[in-house]
Short mmCIF file of C-alpha atoms and ligand atoms in Angstrom, two decimals:
data_model
loop_
_atom_site.label_atom_id
_atom_site.label_comp_id
_atom_site.label_asym_id
_atom_site.label_seq_id
_atom_site.Cartn_x
_atom_site.Cartn_y
_atom_site.Cartn_z
CA MET A 182 91.18 143.20 115.48
CA MET A 183 92.21 139.38 115.55
CA SER A 184 94.61 140.31 118.31
CA GLU A 185 92.26 141.10 120.59
CA GLU A 186 90.52 137.80 121.62
CA VAL A 187 86.65 137.92 120.87
CA VAL A 188 85.86 135.37 123.25
CA ARG A 189 87.46 134.34 126.58
CA TYR A 190 87.49 130.63 128.07
CA SER A 191 88.00 130.03 131.51
CA ARG A 192 87.39 126.68 133.85
CA ARG A 193 85.78 127.07 137.38
CA GLY A 194 85.81 123.74 138.80
CA PRO A 195 83.13 121.61 136.76
CA VAL A 196 81.71 124.98 135.35
CA ALA A 197 83.53 126.31 131.59
CA MET A 198 82.75 129.78 131.21
CA VAL A 199 82.75 130.97 127.65
CA THR A 200 82.76 134.94 127.59
CA MET A 201 81.94 137.11 124.30
CA ASN A 202 84.54 139.67 124.46
CA ARG A 203 83.67 142.82 122.35
CA PRO A 204 82.29 144.66 125.32
CA ARG A 205 82.95 148.17 123.16
CA TYR A 206 80.62 147.18 120.70
CA ARG A 207 77.94 145.24 122.89
CA ASN A 208 79.45 141.87 122.20
CA ALA A 209 77.91 142.12 118.40
CA GLN A 210 78.80 139.03 117.07
CA ASN A 211 80.86 138.93 114.09
CA SER A 212 81.90 135.61 112.14
CA ALA A 213 85.31 136.12 113.97
CA MET A 214 83.24 135.79 117.17
CA THR A 215 80.95 132.73 115.77
CA TYR A 216 84.22 130.89 115.08
CA ALA A 217 85.69 131.42 118.46
CA LEU A 218 82.55 130.41 120.33
CA ASP A 219 82.61 127.32 118.19
CA ALA A 220 86.09 126.31 119.23
CA ALA A 221 85.42 127.38 122.96
CA PHE A 222 82.25 125.19 122.96
CA THR A 223 84.43 122.33 121.17
CA ARG A 224 86.84 122.72 124.15
CA ALA A 225 84.20 122.38 126.83
CA VAL A 226 82.46 119.29 125.38
CA ASP A 227 85.88 117.99 125.08
CA ASP A 228 87.26 118.62 128.46
CA ASP A 229 86.08 115.49 130.73
CA GLU A 230 86.43 118.25 133.89
CA VAL A 231 83.66 120.07 132.28
CA ALA A 232 80.25 119.06 132.98
CA VAL A 233 78.37 122.32 132.46
CA ILE A 234 78.94 125.43 130.25
CA VAL A 235 78.10 129.13 130.95
CA LEU A 236 77.71 131.45 127.91
CA ALA A 237 78.32 134.98 128.96
CA GLY A 238 78.92 138.64 127.66
CA ALA A 239 81.80 140.84 129.08
CA GLY A 240 80.64 144.51 130.04
CA ASP A 241 77.45 145.96 130.68
CA HIS A 242 75.42 143.90 127.65
CA PHE A 243 75.11 140.33 126.82
CA SER A 244 74.91 141.17 122.99
CA ALA A 245 73.40 143.46 120.63
CA GLY A 246 72.98 141.00 118.01
CA HIS A 247 74.35 140.48 114.88
CA ASP A 248 77.31 143.15 113.91
CA ILE A 249 75.70 145.32 111.24
CA GLY A 250 78.29 147.96 111.09
CA THR A 251 81.60 147.84 113.60
CA PRO A 252 84.81 148.28 112.11
CA GLY A 253 85.19 144.37 112.72
CA ARG A 254 82.37 143.51 110.75
CA ASP A 255 83.57 140.28 108.72
CA VAL A 256 80.69 139.26 106.48
CA ASP A 257 82.85 139.00 103.68
CA ALA A 258 85.42 137.13 105.03
CA SER A 259 86.14 133.24 104.44
CA PHE A 260 86.29 130.87 107.38
CA ASP A 261 86.94 127.02 107.89
CA ARG A 262 83.42 126.02 108.01
CA ARG A 263 82.00 123.54 110.18
CA ALA A 264 78.26 123.80 110.76
CA VAL A 265 76.70 123.01 107.56
CA MET A 266 78.09 120.82 104.52
CA TRP A 267 77.85 123.82 102.01
CA TRP A 268 80.00 125.82 99.70
CA ASP A 269 81.78 128.96 100.83
CA HIS A 270 79.74 132.10 100.28
CA ILE A 271 82.20 134.36 99.58
CA ALA A 272 83.00 133.37 95.77
CA LYS A 273 79.09 133.64 95.30
CA ALA A 274 76.34 136.55 94.23
CA GLY A 275 73.27 137.67 95.64
CA ALA A 276 70.82 135.18 97.11
CA ASP A 277 73.19 132.45 96.83
CA ARG A 278 76.11 134.02 99.12
CA ARG A 279 73.98 135.37 101.47
CA TYR A 280 72.16 131.75 102.03
CA ALA A 281 75.18 130.08 102.20
CA ARG A 282 76.64 132.41 104.58
CA GLU A 283 73.65 132.50 107.18
CA MET A 284 72.63 128.86 106.87
CA GLU A 285 76.31 128.31 107.92
CA VAL A 286 77.13 131.12 110.60
CA TYR A 287 73.49 131.64 112.06
CA LEU A 288 71.04 128.79 111.75
CA GLY A 289 73.68 126.03 111.43
CA MET A 290 75.85 127.10 114.17
CA CYS A 291 72.89 127.88 116.57
CA ARG A 292 71.75 124.38 115.89
CA ARG A 293 75.10 122.68 116.37
CA TRP A 294 75.36 124.35 119.89
CA ARG A 295 71.87 123.69 121.09
CA GLU A 296 72.89 120.01 120.31
CA MET A 297 76.08 120.07 122.39
CA PRO A 298 75.98 116.97 125.12
CA LYS A 299 76.33 119.08 127.71
CA PRO A 300 74.06 121.57 129.84
CA ALA A 301 74.47 125.37 128.71
CA VAL A 302 73.54 128.17 130.74
CA ALA A 303 73.22 131.83 129.38
CA MET A 304 73.94 134.32 131.85
CA VAL A 305 72.31 137.71 130.54
CA GLN A 306 72.48 141.17 131.42
CA GLY A 307 71.90 144.12 129.62
CA ALA A 308 70.70 144.34 125.95
CA CYS A 309 70.14 141.12 124.40
CA ILE A 310 68.62 141.81 121.13
CA ALA A 311 68.12 139.86 118.02
CA GLY A 312 70.90 137.69 117.31
CA GLY A 313 71.33 137.66 120.94
CA LEU A 314 68.48 136.13 121.46
CA MET A 315 69.65 133.06 119.29
CA LEU A 316 72.58 132.71 121.58
CA ALA A 317 70.55 133.01 124.47
CA TRP A 318 68.00 130.50 123.29
CA VAL A 319 70.40 127.86 122.42
CA CYS A 320 71.22 127.49 125.86
CA ASP A 321 69.36 125.26 127.85
CA LEU A 322 68.74 127.51 130.68
CA ILE A 323 68.86 131.19 131.14
CA VAL A 324 69.84 133.27 134.33
CA ALA A 325 68.81 137.11 133.96
CA ALA A 326 69.61 140.01 135.72
CA GLU A 327 66.92 142.58 136.56
CA ASP A 328 68.57 144.88 133.84
CA ALA A 329 68.27 142.71 130.98
CA PHE A 330 65.98 143.63 128.10
CA PHE A 331 65.32 141.47 125.23
CA ALA A 332 63.88 142.16 121.75
CA ASP A 333 63.82 140.89 117.98
CA PRO A 334 63.26 144.21 116.15
CA VAL A 335 64.32 142.86 112.71
CA LEU A 336 60.65 143.54 111.27
CA ARG A 337 61.87 147.02 111.11
CA MET A 338 64.31 145.57 108.18
CA GLY A 339 61.01 144.00 107.11
CA ILE A 340 62.55 140.66 107.89
CA PRO A 341 59.89 138.41 109.86
CA GLY A 342 62.53 137.54 112.93
CA VAL A 343 66.25 136.46 113.12
CA GLU A 344 67.66 133.37 111.58
CA TYR A 345 67.18 130.84 114.31
CA PHE A 346 63.45 131.05 114.31
CA ALA A 347 62.73 130.12 118.00
CA HIS A 348 60.41 132.58 118.91
CA PRO A 349 56.62 130.61 119.17
CA TRP A 350 58.55 127.97 121.42
CA ALA A 351 60.73 130.20 123.31
CA LEU A 352 57.84 132.85 123.84
CA GLY A 353 54.89 131.34 123.23
CA PRO A 354 52.90 132.23 119.80
CA ARG A 355 50.85 135.00 121.07
CA PHE A 356 53.85 136.76 123.05
CA ALA A 357 55.98 136.11 120.02
CA ARG A 358 53.66 138.04 117.74
CA GLU A 359 53.88 140.74 120.05
CA VAL A 360 57.48 140.86 120.27
CA LEU A 361 57.72 140.74 116.09
CA PHE A 362 54.94 142.78 115.48
CA THR A 363 56.11 145.70 117.91
CA GLY A 364 59.67 145.48 118.00
CA ASP A 365 59.34 146.48 121.51
CA ARG A 366 61.91 145.66 124.10
CA PHE A 367 60.68 143.14 126.82
CA ASP A 368 62.18 143.14 130.53
CA ALA A 369 63.53 140.08 132.43
CA ARG A 370 60.62 140.00 134.67
CA ARG A 371 58.01 139.71 131.49
CA ALA A 372 60.60 137.07 130.20
CA TYR A 373 60.19 135.19 133.58
CA GLU A 374 56.36 135.29 133.03
CA VAL A 375 56.32 133.60 129.71
CA GLY A 376 58.72 131.00 130.56
CA MET A 377 61.57 132.03 128.50
CA VAL A 378 64.11 132.84 131.47
CA ASN A 379 64.63 130.34 134.22
CA ARG A 380 65.78 133.02 136.97
CA VAL A 381 65.73 136.95 137.58
CA VAL A 382 68.30 138.05 140.00
CA PRO A 383 69.57 141.31 141.32
CA ARG A 384 72.57 142.40 138.76
CA ALA A 385 75.09 141.62 141.84
CA GLU A 386 74.03 138.20 142.19
CA LEU A 387 73.98 137.36 138.41
CA GLU A 388 77.32 135.52 138.29
CA PRO A 389 77.04 133.92 141.79
CA ALA A 390 73.52 132.44 141.22
CA THR A 391 74.35 131.47 137.62
CA LEU A 392 77.74 129.32 139.18
CA ALA A 393 75.28 128.02 141.81
CA LEU A 394 72.99 126.43 139.43
CA ALA A 395 75.70 125.52 137.12
CA ASP A 396 77.08 123.47 140.05
CA ARG A 397 74.01 122.00 141.13
CA ILE A 398 73.38 120.79 137.61
CA ALA A 399 77.30 119.59 137.23
CA ALA A 400 76.53 117.45 140.50
CA MET A 401 74.26 115.11 138.23
CA PRO A 402 75.77 112.22 136.17
CA ALA A 403 77.15 113.32 132.87
CA PHE A 404 75.66 110.82 130.85
CA GLY A 405 72.20 111.45 132.31
CA LEU A 406 72.55 115.21 131.58
CA ALA A 407 73.27 114.52 127.93
CA LEU A 408 70.45 112.09 127.42
CA ALA A 409 68.02 114.40 129.44
CA LYS A 410 69.21 117.51 127.11
CA ARG A 411 68.62 115.38 123.77
CA ALA A 412 65.42 114.35 125.31
CA VAL A 413 63.90 117.70 125.76
CA ASN A 414 65.43 118.85 122.21
CA GLN A 415 63.75 115.74 120.61
CA CYS A 416 60.72 116.64 122.19
CA GLU A 417 60.84 120.29 121.13
CA ASP A 418 61.73 119.45 117.61
CA LEU A 419 58.65 116.80 117.54
CA MET A 420 56.60 119.84 118.43
CA GLY A 421 57.48 121.40 115.24
CA MET A 422 60.78 123.56 116.10
CA ARG A 423 63.37 122.32 113.65
CA ALA A 424 60.73 122.01 110.61
CA GLY A 425 59.39 125.16 111.68
CA MET A 426 62.73 126.88 111.73
CA ASP A 427 63.69 125.35 108.21
CA SER A 428 60.39 126.66 106.68
CA VAL A 429 60.70 130.02 108.03
CA PHE A 430 64.21 130.47 107.02
CA GLY A 431 63.04 130.58 103.53
CA LEU A 432 60.70 133.25 104.46
CA HIS A 433 63.63 134.90 106.16
CA HIS A 434 65.58 134.97 102.96
CA VAL A 435 62.64 136.02 100.88
CA ALA A 436 62.79 139.26 103.09
CA HIS A 437 66.33 139.59 102.23
CA ALA A 438 66.19 139.38 98.78
CA HIS A 439 63.10 141.73 98.69
CA ASN A 440 64.88 144.19 100.41
CA VAL A 441 67.76 144.07 97.72
CA GLU A 442 65.69 144.18 95.23
CA VAL A 443 63.54 146.99 96.33
CA THR A 444 66.41 149.19 98.10
CA ALA A 445 69.55 147.39 96.90
CA ASN A 446 70.48 146.31 100.63
CA PRO A 447 69.42 142.84 102.23
CA LEU A 448 68.71 145.03 105.46
CA ALA A 449 66.62 147.76 103.81
CA GLY A 450 69.58 150.06 104.44
CA MET A 451 69.17 149.82 108.23
CA ASP A 452 72.38 150.32 110.11
CA ALA A 453 72.81 150.48 114.14
CA ALA A 454 72.18 153.95 114.31
CA ALA A 455 69.01 153.74 112.13
CA MET A 456 67.47 150.88 113.98
CA LYS A 457 68.34 153.15 117.15
CA ARG A 458 66.37 155.77 115.64
CA ALA A 459 63.31 153.69 114.46
CA ARG A 460 62.70 152.63 118.24
CA ARG A 461 61.94 156.18 119.25
ZN1 ZN B 562 69.38 137.16 107.74
#
């Protein structure tokens, strides 16, 4: 598993390309990928030649979300933690274990990445589901191919949305409710209409259009970009995003704990196949 690079890194002029590389599993995000993403973003931030970071997914899909059942699922593995100051989850039990892990690898990492001082652009094709939304949302801009589709269907597991609860800010409260309550997919055009994505382009133009946008941004002064990014983030947080996420993270964990009490499984017994069946 580890011999395969789960994240690829390359540089094209002033643009760092960070590519999730588990195409066989629609780039399902395990912890190995989380820490590889963190290492790639750190490398891009530390490289003075890099002005803009593009986050991409190898293959036909951007991200199927968190790994809930591939052979590389590694929820019981220990990694060198760096998103939050908390104890390791693996020696703990119950909600203590789950809270520690999800605060680090999901909420904490996403917040850490959102605060990178260089602009990030998500380049999205195919599926961008649940945990995949978190990865796209932490980027400053999103360019979507016409074939991109989005959903957060975790309410089918009894869970009120993924850990990084940006839904009301990324989608607007009205559409956020529809997305959560139905679990339905929405396409790139709808995502554009509600302001969730910046550009919708034909699939063949996804990469050139994304790189052209990244190059335009890269021409701006680096410190100015960092300040502008921070300005928008700070205002989003003043609009309640950070505090909202903290409060909803508690609800998310009530749902996990309820599932364990009632079904003995934090995901209510739902795996990728069951989620697919439930969608029909
Ligand atoms: Zn969770």
